Coordinates of N, CA, C and O in Angstrom, one line a residue:
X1 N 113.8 91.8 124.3 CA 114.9 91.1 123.7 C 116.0 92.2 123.4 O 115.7 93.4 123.3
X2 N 117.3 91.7 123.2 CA 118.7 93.0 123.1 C 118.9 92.7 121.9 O 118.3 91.9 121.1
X3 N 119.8 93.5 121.8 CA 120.8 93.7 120.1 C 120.8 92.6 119.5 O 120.4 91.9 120.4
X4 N 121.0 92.0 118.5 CA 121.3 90.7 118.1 C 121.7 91.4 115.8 O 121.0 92.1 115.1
X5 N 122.7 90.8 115.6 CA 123.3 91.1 114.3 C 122.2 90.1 113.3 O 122.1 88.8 113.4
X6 N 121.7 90.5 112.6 CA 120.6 89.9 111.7 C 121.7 90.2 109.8 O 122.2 91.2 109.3
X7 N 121.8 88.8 109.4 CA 122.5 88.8 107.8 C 121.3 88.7 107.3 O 120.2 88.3 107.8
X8 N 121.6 89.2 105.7 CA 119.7 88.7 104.6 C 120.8 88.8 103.2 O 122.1 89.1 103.2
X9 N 120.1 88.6 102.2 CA 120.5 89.2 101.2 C 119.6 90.3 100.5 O 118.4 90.3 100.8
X10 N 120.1 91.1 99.7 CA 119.7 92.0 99.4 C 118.4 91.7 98.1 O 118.9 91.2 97.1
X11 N 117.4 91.9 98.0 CA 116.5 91.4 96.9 C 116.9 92.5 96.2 O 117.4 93.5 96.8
X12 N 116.8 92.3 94.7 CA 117.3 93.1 93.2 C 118.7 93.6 93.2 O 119.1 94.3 92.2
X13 N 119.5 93.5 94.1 CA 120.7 94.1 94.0 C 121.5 93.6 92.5 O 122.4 94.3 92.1
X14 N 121.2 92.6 91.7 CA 121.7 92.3 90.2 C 120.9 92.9 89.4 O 121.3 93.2 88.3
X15 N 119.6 93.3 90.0 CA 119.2 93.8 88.6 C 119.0 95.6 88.8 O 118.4 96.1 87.9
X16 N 119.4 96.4 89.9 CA 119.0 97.8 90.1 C 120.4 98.1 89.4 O 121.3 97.3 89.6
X17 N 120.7 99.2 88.8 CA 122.0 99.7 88.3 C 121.9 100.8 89.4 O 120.9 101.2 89.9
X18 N 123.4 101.4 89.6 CA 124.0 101.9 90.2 C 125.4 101.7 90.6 O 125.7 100.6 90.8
X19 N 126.2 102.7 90.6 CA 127.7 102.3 90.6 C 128.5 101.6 92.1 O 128.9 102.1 93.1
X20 N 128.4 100.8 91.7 CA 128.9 99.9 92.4 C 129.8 100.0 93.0 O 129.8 99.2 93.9
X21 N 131.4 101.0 92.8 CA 132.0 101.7 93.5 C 132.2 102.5 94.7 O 133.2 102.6 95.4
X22 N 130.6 103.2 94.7 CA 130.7 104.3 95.5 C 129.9 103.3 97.0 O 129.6 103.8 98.0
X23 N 129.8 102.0 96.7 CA 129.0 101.1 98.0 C 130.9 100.4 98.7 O 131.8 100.0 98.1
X24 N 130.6 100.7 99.9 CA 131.5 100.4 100.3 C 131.3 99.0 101.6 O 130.1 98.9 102.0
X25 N 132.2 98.0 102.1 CA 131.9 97.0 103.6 C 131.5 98.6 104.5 O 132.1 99.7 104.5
X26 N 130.4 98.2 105.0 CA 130.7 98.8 106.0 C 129.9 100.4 106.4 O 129.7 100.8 107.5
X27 N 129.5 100.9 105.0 CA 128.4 101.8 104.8 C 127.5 101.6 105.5 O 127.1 100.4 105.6
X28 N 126.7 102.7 106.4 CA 125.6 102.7 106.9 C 124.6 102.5 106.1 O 124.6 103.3 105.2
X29 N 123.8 101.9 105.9 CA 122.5 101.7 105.2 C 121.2 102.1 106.1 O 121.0 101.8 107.2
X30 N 120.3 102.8 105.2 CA 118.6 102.9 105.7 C 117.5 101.7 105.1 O 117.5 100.9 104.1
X31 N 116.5 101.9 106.1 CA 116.0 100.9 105.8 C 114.2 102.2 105.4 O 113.6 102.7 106.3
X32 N 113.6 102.3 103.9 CA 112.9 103.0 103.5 C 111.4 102.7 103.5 O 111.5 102.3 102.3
X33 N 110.4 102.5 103.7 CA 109.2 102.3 103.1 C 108.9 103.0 101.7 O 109.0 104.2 101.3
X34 N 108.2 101.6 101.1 CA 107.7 102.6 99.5 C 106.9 102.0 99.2 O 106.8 100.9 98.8
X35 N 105.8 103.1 99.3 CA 103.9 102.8 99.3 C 103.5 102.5 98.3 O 102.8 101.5 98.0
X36 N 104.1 103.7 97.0 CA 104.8 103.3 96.2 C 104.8 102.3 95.2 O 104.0 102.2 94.3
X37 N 105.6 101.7 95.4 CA 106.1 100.5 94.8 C 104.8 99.9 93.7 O 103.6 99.8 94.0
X38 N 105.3 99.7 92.9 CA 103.8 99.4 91.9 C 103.9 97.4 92.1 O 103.0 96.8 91.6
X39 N 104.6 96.9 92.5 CA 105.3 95.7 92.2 C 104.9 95.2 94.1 O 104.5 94.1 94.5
X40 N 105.3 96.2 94.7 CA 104.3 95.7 96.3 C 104.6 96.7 97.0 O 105.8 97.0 97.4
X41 N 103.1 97.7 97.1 CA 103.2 98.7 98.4 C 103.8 98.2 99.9 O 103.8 99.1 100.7
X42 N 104.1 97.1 100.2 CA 104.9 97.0 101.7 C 105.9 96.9 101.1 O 106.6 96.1 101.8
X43 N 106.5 97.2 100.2 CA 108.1 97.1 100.0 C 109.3 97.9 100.7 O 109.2 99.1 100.5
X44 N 110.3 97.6 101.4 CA 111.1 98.1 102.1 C 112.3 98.7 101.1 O 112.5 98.1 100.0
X45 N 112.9 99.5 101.3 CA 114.0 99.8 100.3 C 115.1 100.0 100.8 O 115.2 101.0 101.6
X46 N 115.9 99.5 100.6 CA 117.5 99.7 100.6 C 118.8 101.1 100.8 O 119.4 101.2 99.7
X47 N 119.1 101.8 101.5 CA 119.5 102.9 100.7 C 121.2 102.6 101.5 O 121.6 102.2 102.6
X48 N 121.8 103.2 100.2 CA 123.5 103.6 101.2 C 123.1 105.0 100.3 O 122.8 105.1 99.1
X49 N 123.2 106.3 101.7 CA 123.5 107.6 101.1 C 121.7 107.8 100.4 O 120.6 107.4 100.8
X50 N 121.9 108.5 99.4 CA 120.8 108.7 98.1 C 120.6 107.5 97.2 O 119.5 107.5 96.7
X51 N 121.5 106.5 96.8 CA 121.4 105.2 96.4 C 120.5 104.2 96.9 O 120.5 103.6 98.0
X52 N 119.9 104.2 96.1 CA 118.8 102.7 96.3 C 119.8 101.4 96.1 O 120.4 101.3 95.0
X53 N 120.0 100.3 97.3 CA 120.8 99.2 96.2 C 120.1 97.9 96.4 O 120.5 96.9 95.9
X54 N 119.0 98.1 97.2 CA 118.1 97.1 96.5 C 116.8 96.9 97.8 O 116.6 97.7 98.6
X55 N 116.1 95.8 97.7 CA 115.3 95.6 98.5 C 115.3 94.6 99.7 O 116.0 93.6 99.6
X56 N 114.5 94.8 100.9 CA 114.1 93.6 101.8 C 113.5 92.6 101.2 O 112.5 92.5 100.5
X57 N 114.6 91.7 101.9 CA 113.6 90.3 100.4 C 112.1 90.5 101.3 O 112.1 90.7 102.5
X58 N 110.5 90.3 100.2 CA 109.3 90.4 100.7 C 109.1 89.4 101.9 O 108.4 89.8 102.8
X59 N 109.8 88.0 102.1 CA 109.3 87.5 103.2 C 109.6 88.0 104.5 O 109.1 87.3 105.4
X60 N 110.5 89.2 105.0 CA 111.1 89.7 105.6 C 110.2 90.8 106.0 O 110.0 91.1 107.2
X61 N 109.7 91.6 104.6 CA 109.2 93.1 105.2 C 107.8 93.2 106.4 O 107.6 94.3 106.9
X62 N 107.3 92.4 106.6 CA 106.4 92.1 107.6 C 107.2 92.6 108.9 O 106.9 93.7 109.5
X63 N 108.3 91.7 109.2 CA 109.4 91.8 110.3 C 110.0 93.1 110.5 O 110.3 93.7 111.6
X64 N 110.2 93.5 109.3 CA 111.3 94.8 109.1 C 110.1 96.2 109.6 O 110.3 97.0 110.5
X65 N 108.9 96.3 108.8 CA 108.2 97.0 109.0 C 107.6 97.5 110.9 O 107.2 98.6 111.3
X66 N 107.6 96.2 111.6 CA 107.7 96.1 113.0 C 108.9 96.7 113.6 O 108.6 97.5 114.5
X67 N 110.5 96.4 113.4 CA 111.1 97.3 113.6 C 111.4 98.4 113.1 O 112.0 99.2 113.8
X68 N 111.1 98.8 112.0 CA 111.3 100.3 111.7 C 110.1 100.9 112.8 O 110.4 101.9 113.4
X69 N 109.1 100.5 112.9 CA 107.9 101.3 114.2 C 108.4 101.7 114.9 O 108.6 102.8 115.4
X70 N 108.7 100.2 115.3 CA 109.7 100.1 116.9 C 110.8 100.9 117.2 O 111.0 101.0 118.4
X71 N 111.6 101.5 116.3 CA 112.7 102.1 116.2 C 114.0 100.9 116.7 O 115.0 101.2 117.5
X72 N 113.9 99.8 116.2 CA 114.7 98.6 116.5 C 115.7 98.7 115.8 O 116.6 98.4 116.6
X73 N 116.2 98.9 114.8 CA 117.4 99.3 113.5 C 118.2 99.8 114.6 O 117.5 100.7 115.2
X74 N 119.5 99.7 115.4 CA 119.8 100.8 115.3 C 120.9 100.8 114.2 O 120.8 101.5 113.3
X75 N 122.0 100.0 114.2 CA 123.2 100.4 113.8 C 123.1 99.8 112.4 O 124.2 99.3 112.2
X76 N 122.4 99.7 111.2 CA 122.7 98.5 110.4 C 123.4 98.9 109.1 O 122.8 99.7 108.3
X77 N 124.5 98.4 108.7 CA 126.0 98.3 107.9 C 125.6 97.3 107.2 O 124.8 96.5 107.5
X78 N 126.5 97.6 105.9 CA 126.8 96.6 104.8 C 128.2 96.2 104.9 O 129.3 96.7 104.8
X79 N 127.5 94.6 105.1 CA 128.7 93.7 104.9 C 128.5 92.8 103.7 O 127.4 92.6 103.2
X80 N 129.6 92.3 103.2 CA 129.7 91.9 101.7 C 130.1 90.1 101.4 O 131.3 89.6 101.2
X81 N 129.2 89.5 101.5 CA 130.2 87.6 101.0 C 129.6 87.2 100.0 O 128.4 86.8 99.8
X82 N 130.8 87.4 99.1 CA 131.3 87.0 97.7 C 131.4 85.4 97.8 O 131.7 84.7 96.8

């Protein structure tokens, strides 16, 4: 299968603090594993830069975790609907 643009929302983005200024449309974002996580070791994490801004919602990280293997991510940005 080719490229295809995948939207989600972000899980905890209301409740992680972080300045919300410095997230920009359009920011590259990573997509992190965190074994970690006391709350669920397959948790995927969020990052713009060093900022955590939130999580792969859980019904997702199954999916996500196959492409992070795969090296399938390539380009993925934050876009923003208010």
């Amino acid at each position: 299968s080719g490229p295809f643009e995948f939207l989600m929302e972000i899980a905890g983005l209301r409740r992680i603090e972080f300045d919300h200024e410095k997230i920009q449309i359009g920011n590259i974002v990573r997509f992190e594993t965190d074994p970690n996580n006391g709350s669920d070791p397959n948790a995927i994490k969020i990052m713009v830069g060093d900022t955590r801004i939130g999580f792969v919602p859980r019904i997702l990280t199954n999916q996500f975790h196959s492409w992070l293997n795969n090296n399938r991510l390539l380009h993925p940005s934050l876009e923003v609907d208010r």
